[in-house]
Short mmCIF file of C-alpha atoms in Angstrom, two decimals:
data_model
loop_
_atom_site.label_atom_id
_atom_site.label_comp_id
_atom_site.label_asym_id
_atom_site.label_seq_id
_atom_site.Cartn_x
_atom_site.Cartn_y
_atom_site.Cartn_z
CA MET A 1 -64.64 10.80 1.64
CA ILE A 2 -68.06 11.13 3.29
CA SER A 3 -66.89 12.44 6.62
CA PRO A 4 -64.06 14.97 8.06
CA ILE A 5 -60.57 14.00 8.57
CA PRO A 6 -59.88 13.99 12.43
CA GLY A 7 -56.07 13.91 13.41
CA GLY A 8 -55.03 13.86 10.15
CA ARG A 9 -56.24 9.93 9.36
CA ALA A 10 -58.25 9.14 6.27
CA GLU A 11 -60.23 6.16 5.89
CA ILE A 12 -61.59 5.32 2.05
CA THR A 13 -64.40 3.01 1.78
CA GLY A 14 -65.80 0.92 -1.25
CA GLY A 15 -66.27 -2.17 -2.87
CA PHE A 16 -62.62 -3.28 -3.06
CA ASP A 17 -60.79 -6.73 -3.46
CA GLN A 18 -57.30 -7.39 -2.49
CA ILE A 19 -56.11 -6.61 -5.79
CA SER A 20 -58.01 -3.10 -6.65
CA ALA A 21 -57.08 -2.09 -2.55
CA THR A 22 -53.00 -2.80 -3.36
CA ASN A 23 -53.16 -1.08 -6.76
CA LEU A 24 -55.06 2.26 -4.96
CA ALA A 25 -52.66 1.87 -2.17
CA ASP A 26 -49.69 1.81 -4.68
CA GLN A 27 -51.14 4.76 -6.62
CA LEU A 28 -51.44 6.99 -3.58
CA LYS A 29 -48.13 5.95 -2.43
CA TYR A 30 -46.17 6.49 -5.63
CA GLY A 31 -48.58 8.51 -8.08
CA ALA A 32 -51.08 7.66 -10.49
CA LEU A 33 -48.34 6.30 -13.00
CA PRO A 34 -48.86 2.34 -13.32
CA LEU A 35 -46.55 0.45 -11.54
CA LYS A 36 -44.83 -2.87 -12.53
CA PHE A 37 -41.37 -4.21 -11.74
CA ASN A 38 -39.75 -6.81 -14.08
CA ARG A 39 -37.17 -8.94 -13.13
CA SER A 40 -34.01 -8.27 -15.48
CA SER A 41 -31.69 -10.50 -13.60
CA VAL A 42 -31.07 -12.98 -10.74
CA ASP A 43 -27.82 -13.14 -9.24
CA THR A 44 -27.11 -15.83 -5.99
CA VAL A 45 -24.32 -14.23 -3.64
CA SER A 46 -22.39 -16.99 -1.47
CA SER A 47 -21.95 -16.62 2.07
CA THR A 48 -18.51 -16.95 1.46
CA LEU A 49 -18.06 -14.40 -0.99
CA GLY A 50 -16.03 -12.25 1.25
CA GLN A 51 -13.76 -14.93 2.60
CA ASP A 52 -13.17 -15.97 -0.91
CA GLN A 53 -12.16 -12.03 -1.71
CA LEU A 54 -10.10 -11.81 1.48
CA GLN A 55 -8.29 -14.81 0.22
CA GLY A 56 -7.64 -13.59 -2.90
CA GLY A 57 -6.46 -10.43 -2.00
CA LEU A 58 -3.84 -12.08 0.32
CA ILE A 59 -2.86 -14.42 -2.42
CA ALA A 60 -2.29 -11.33 -4.75
CA GLY A 61 -0.01 -9.35 -2.06
CA LEU A 62 1.96 -12.50 -1.54
CA ILE A 63 2.88 -12.83 -5.32
CA GLY A 64 3.43 -9.16 -5.45
CA LEU A 65 5.70 -9.21 -2.60
CA ALA A 66 7.86 -12.62 -3.81
CA LEU A 67 8.09 -10.59 -7.22
CA VAL A 68 9.46 -7.42 -5.42
CA VAL A 69 11.89 -9.82 -3.44
CA VAL A 70 13.09 -11.48 -6.63
CA TYR A 71 13.44 -8.16 -8.66
CA CYS A 72 15.95 -6.79 -5.67
CA MET A 73 17.91 -10.17 -5.09
CA LEU A 74 18.47 -10.33 -8.79
CA TYR A 75 19.43 -6.77 -9.25
CA TYR A 76 20.60 -5.51 -6.08
CA ARG A 77 22.16 -8.74 -4.96
CA GLY A 78 23.54 -8.17 -1.54
CA LEU A 79 21.85 -4.67 -1.07
CA GLY A 80 18.65 -6.86 -1.94
CA ILE A 81 18.88 -8.59 1.37
CA VAL A 82 18.27 -5.14 2.79
CA ALA A 83 15.33 -4.42 1.08
CA VAL A 84 14.04 -7.80 1.81
CA LEU A 85 14.74 -7.50 5.59
CA SER A 86 13.14 -3.91 5.23
CA LEU A 87 9.94 -5.34 3.69
CA VAL A 88 9.94 -7.95 6.60
CA VAL A 89 10.04 -5.32 9.37
CA ALA A 90 7.12 -3.15 7.61
CA THR A 91 4.94 -6.46 7.25
CA VAL A 92 5.57 -7.11 10.92
CA LEU A 93 4.63 -3.57 12.14
CA THR A 94 1.58 -3.20 9.56
CA TYR A 95 0.31 -6.68 11.20
CA THR A 96 0.85 -5.30 14.85
CA ALA A 97 -0.84 -2.23 13.83
CA VAL A 98 -3.77 -4.02 12.01
CA VAL A 99 -4.01 -6.05 15.37
CA VAL A 100 -3.87 -3.18 17.79
CA LEU A 101 -6.35 -1.12 15.68
CA GLY A 102 -8.70 -4.26 15.55
CA HIS A 103 -8.38 -4.38 19.37
CA ASN A 104 -9.05 -1.18 20.46
CA ALA A 105 -10.60 0.61 17.64
CA ASN A 106 -12.99 -2.32 16.18
CA PHE A 107 -10.91 -2.04 12.99
CA ARG A 108 -12.02 -5.02 10.31
CA LEU A 109 -9.82 -6.16 7.58
CA SER A 110 -11.58 -6.07 4.36
CA LEU A 111 -10.86 -6.55 0.50
CA PRO A 112 -10.29 -2.50 0.20
CA HIS A 113 -7.88 -2.68 2.84
CA ILE A 114 -6.07 -5.76 1.69
CA ILE A 115 -5.90 -3.78 -2.00
CA GLY A 116 -4.14 -0.68 -0.26
CA LEU A 117 -1.37 -3.00 1.62
CA VAL A 118 -0.97 -4.60 -1.55
CA VAL A 119 -0.11 -1.30 -3.38
CA SER A 120 1.99 -0.21 -0.62
CA ILE A 121 4.50 -2.91 -1.25
CA GLY A 122 5.71 -0.92 -4.24
CA ILE A 123 5.83 2.07 -2.69
CA THR A 124 7.71 0.94 0.62
CA ALA A 125 10.37 -0.93 -1.82
CA ASP A 126 10.46 2.19 -3.96
CA SER A 127 11.92 4.22 -0.92
CA PHE A 128 14.70 1.57 -0.76
CA ILE A 129 15.54 1.66 -4.70
CA VAL A 130 16.04 5.52 -3.99
CA TYR A 131 18.29 5.04 -1.39
CA PHE A 132 20.39 2.39 -3.22
CA GLU A 133 20.73 4.41 -6.52
CA ARG A 134 21.84 7.48 -4.35
CA ILE A 135 24.53 5.01 -3.01
CA ARG A 136 25.73 4.07 -6.36
CA ASP A 137 25.74 7.52 -7.63
CA GLU A 138 28.10 8.69 -4.94
CA MET A 139 30.22 5.94 -5.81
CA LYS A 140 30.57 6.37 -9.58
CA GLU A 141 34.01 6.60 -10.86
CA GLY A 142 35.48 6.23 -7.25
CA ARG A 143 34.63 9.40 -6.18
CA ARG A 144 33.48 8.12 -2.38
CA SER A 145 34.44 5.13 -0.14
CA LEU A 146 31.24 3.23 0.71
CA ARG A 147 30.92 4.37 4.17
CA ALA A 148 31.08 8.29 3.04
CA ALA A 149 28.76 7.19 0.13
CA VAL A 150 26.07 6.00 2.70
CA GLU A 151 26.04 9.07 4.74
CA VAL A 152 26.24 11.47 1.81
CA ALA A 153 23.35 9.51 -0.09
CA TRP A 154 21.40 9.43 2.91
CA VAL A 155 21.15 13.20 2.92
CA ARG A 156 19.86 13.54 -0.83
CA ALA A 157 17.84 10.03 -0.61
CA ARG A 158 15.90 10.97 2.61
CA ARG A 159 14.64 14.53 1.10
CA THR A 160 13.20 12.44 -1.81
CA ILE A 161 11.62 9.85 0.52
CA LEU A 162 9.85 12.39 2.72
CA ILE A 163 8.53 14.30 -0.08
CA ALA A 164 7.09 11.40 -1.86
CA ASP A 165 5.60 9.97 1.03
CA ALA A 166 4.23 13.26 2.31
CA VAL A 167 2.33 13.60 -1.18
CA MET A 168 1.06 9.70 -0.80
CA PHE A 169 -0.23 10.65 2.81
CA ILE A 170 -1.95 13.94 1.78
CA ALA A 171 -3.51 12.16 -1.31
CA ALA A 172 -4.43 9.35 1.15
CA ILE A 173 -5.97 11.85 3.85
CA VAL A 174 -8.20 13.73 0.84
CA LEU A 175 -9.58 10.35 -0.35
CA TYR A 176 -10.37 8.81 3.15
CA PHE A 177 -12.41 12.13 4.02
CA LEU A 178 -14.15 12.71 0.30
CA ALA A 179 -14.73 9.03 -0.39
CA VAL A 180 -17.08 6.46 1.07
CA GLY A 181 -17.05 2.96 1.79
CA GLY A 182 -14.37 0.61 0.16
CA VAL A 183 -12.46 3.66 -1.00
CA ALA A 184 -11.94 5.08 2.20
CA GLY A 185 -10.74 1.77 3.49
CA PHE A 186 -8.14 1.59 0.45
CA ALA A 187 -7.21 5.17 1.59
CA PHE A 188 -6.95 4.16 5.10
CA ALA A 189 -4.59 1.21 4.28
CA MET A 190 -2.45 3.58 2.32
CA GLY A 191 -1.91 6.31 4.79
CA LEU A 192 -1.08 3.56 7.35
CA THR A 193 1.57 1.86 5.43
CA THR A 194 3.12 5.38 4.11
CA LEU A 195 3.65 6.43 7.87
CA ILE A 196 5.19 2.71 8.40
CA ASP A 197 7.51 3.40 5.61
CA VAL A 198 8.78 6.46 6.73
CA VAL A 199 9.61 4.27 10.28
CA VAL A 200 11.34 1.38 8.64
CA VAL A 201 13.51 3.54 5.98
CA PHE A 202 14.59 5.92 9.07
CA LEU A 203 15.06 3.54 12.07
CA PHE A 204 15.77 0.25 10.35
CA THR A 205 16.99 0.59 6.47
CA LYS A 206 19.62 3.51 6.80
CA PRO A 207 21.25 1.97 10.21
CA PHE A 208 21.46 -1.33 8.62
CA ILE A 209 23.38 -0.17 5.28
CA ALA A 210 25.47 1.97 7.67
CA MET A 211 26.36 -1.10 9.83
CA LEU A 212 27.02 -3.10 6.57
CA ALA A 213 29.24 -0.52 4.96
CA LYS A 214 31.68 -1.67 7.45
CA LEU A 215 32.06 -5.05 6.21
CA LYS A 216 34.48 -5.84 3.77
CA PHE A 217 32.08 -7.90 1.66
CA PHE A 218 30.41 -4.46 0.92
CA ALA A 219 33.30 -2.25 0.81
CA LYS A 220 35.66 -3.99 -1.21
CA GLY A 221 32.56 -4.30 -3.63
CA HIS A 222 32.14 -8.21 -3.99
CA PRO A 223 30.49 -9.11 -6.99
CA LEU A 224 27.48 -10.57 -5.00
CA SER A 225 27.46 -7.13 -3.05
CA GLY A 226 25.53 -5.10 -5.49
CA LEU A 227 28.26 -2.70 -5.51
CA ASP A 228 30.75 -3.88 -7.81
CA SER A 229 32.00 -1.83 -10.51
CA GLU A 230 30.86 -4.34 -13.14
CA ARG A 231 27.23 -4.42 -11.57
CA MET A 232 27.07 -0.37 -11.33
CA SER A 233 28.43 -0.12 -14.76
CA GLU A 234 25.05 -2.07 -15.95
CA ALA A 235 23.53 0.81 -14.71
CA THR A 236 25.65 3.57 -15.88
CA GLY A 237 27.11 2.44 -19.26
CA HIS A 238 30.46 2.94 -17.66
CA LYS A 239 33.20 1.26 -15.38
CA THR A 240 33.60 2.60 -11.84
CA THR A 241 35.89 1.56 -9.20
CA PRO A 242 34.68 1.63 -5.45
CA GLN A 243 37.37 2.28 -2.89
CA GLU A 244 37.75 0.59 0.40
CA ALA A 245 36.14 1.96 3.30
#
């Protein structure tokens, strides 16, 4: 340095070639330690990676949904129809919510959102199972008719469902605000589907079961209804005698 530095701009002169000038600039910028970058690995990322991940997530969701449907139909028989239709309603509402958010809030479905939706299948099905098992409990040993069991079981089941969904929703909120990136997307999807679960159970599942309770097929405990004495005895270990509504 042979002259003052006016305005904070300095100039270094000397006999530099391209290599020495670059080394000096790096030392001034990063420090006096020698810099050398070694290539450890090279990964080639396809331009269709995101699309492949989304397709894989959707396939996983369909497989999970199919397994839940098969389980409900085999174990709950006639009541499984209620679970399947409730899942269909929940799926339609979820799709509608995604479309509306995409149109009005620039929401874009990503792999973490898909994972959250897949996980929510089990959460939604669990609400139906809680209600079904409460109905069976009320009908054990012929204590109540199906119509009475549907109403009494609902009072008890809805408390359990609301508590479980509230815990899940609070966890989703905390995770959404404390996490970043993909984890936040997962939390958003989980919170959205938790709210949809409450809507479906209260406005569709319960009224639909109350309507089915008026049918003799369910009220008299048909073997395919899922409320027959043999089916309920498999879970309780003793015979039950369903009464007529």
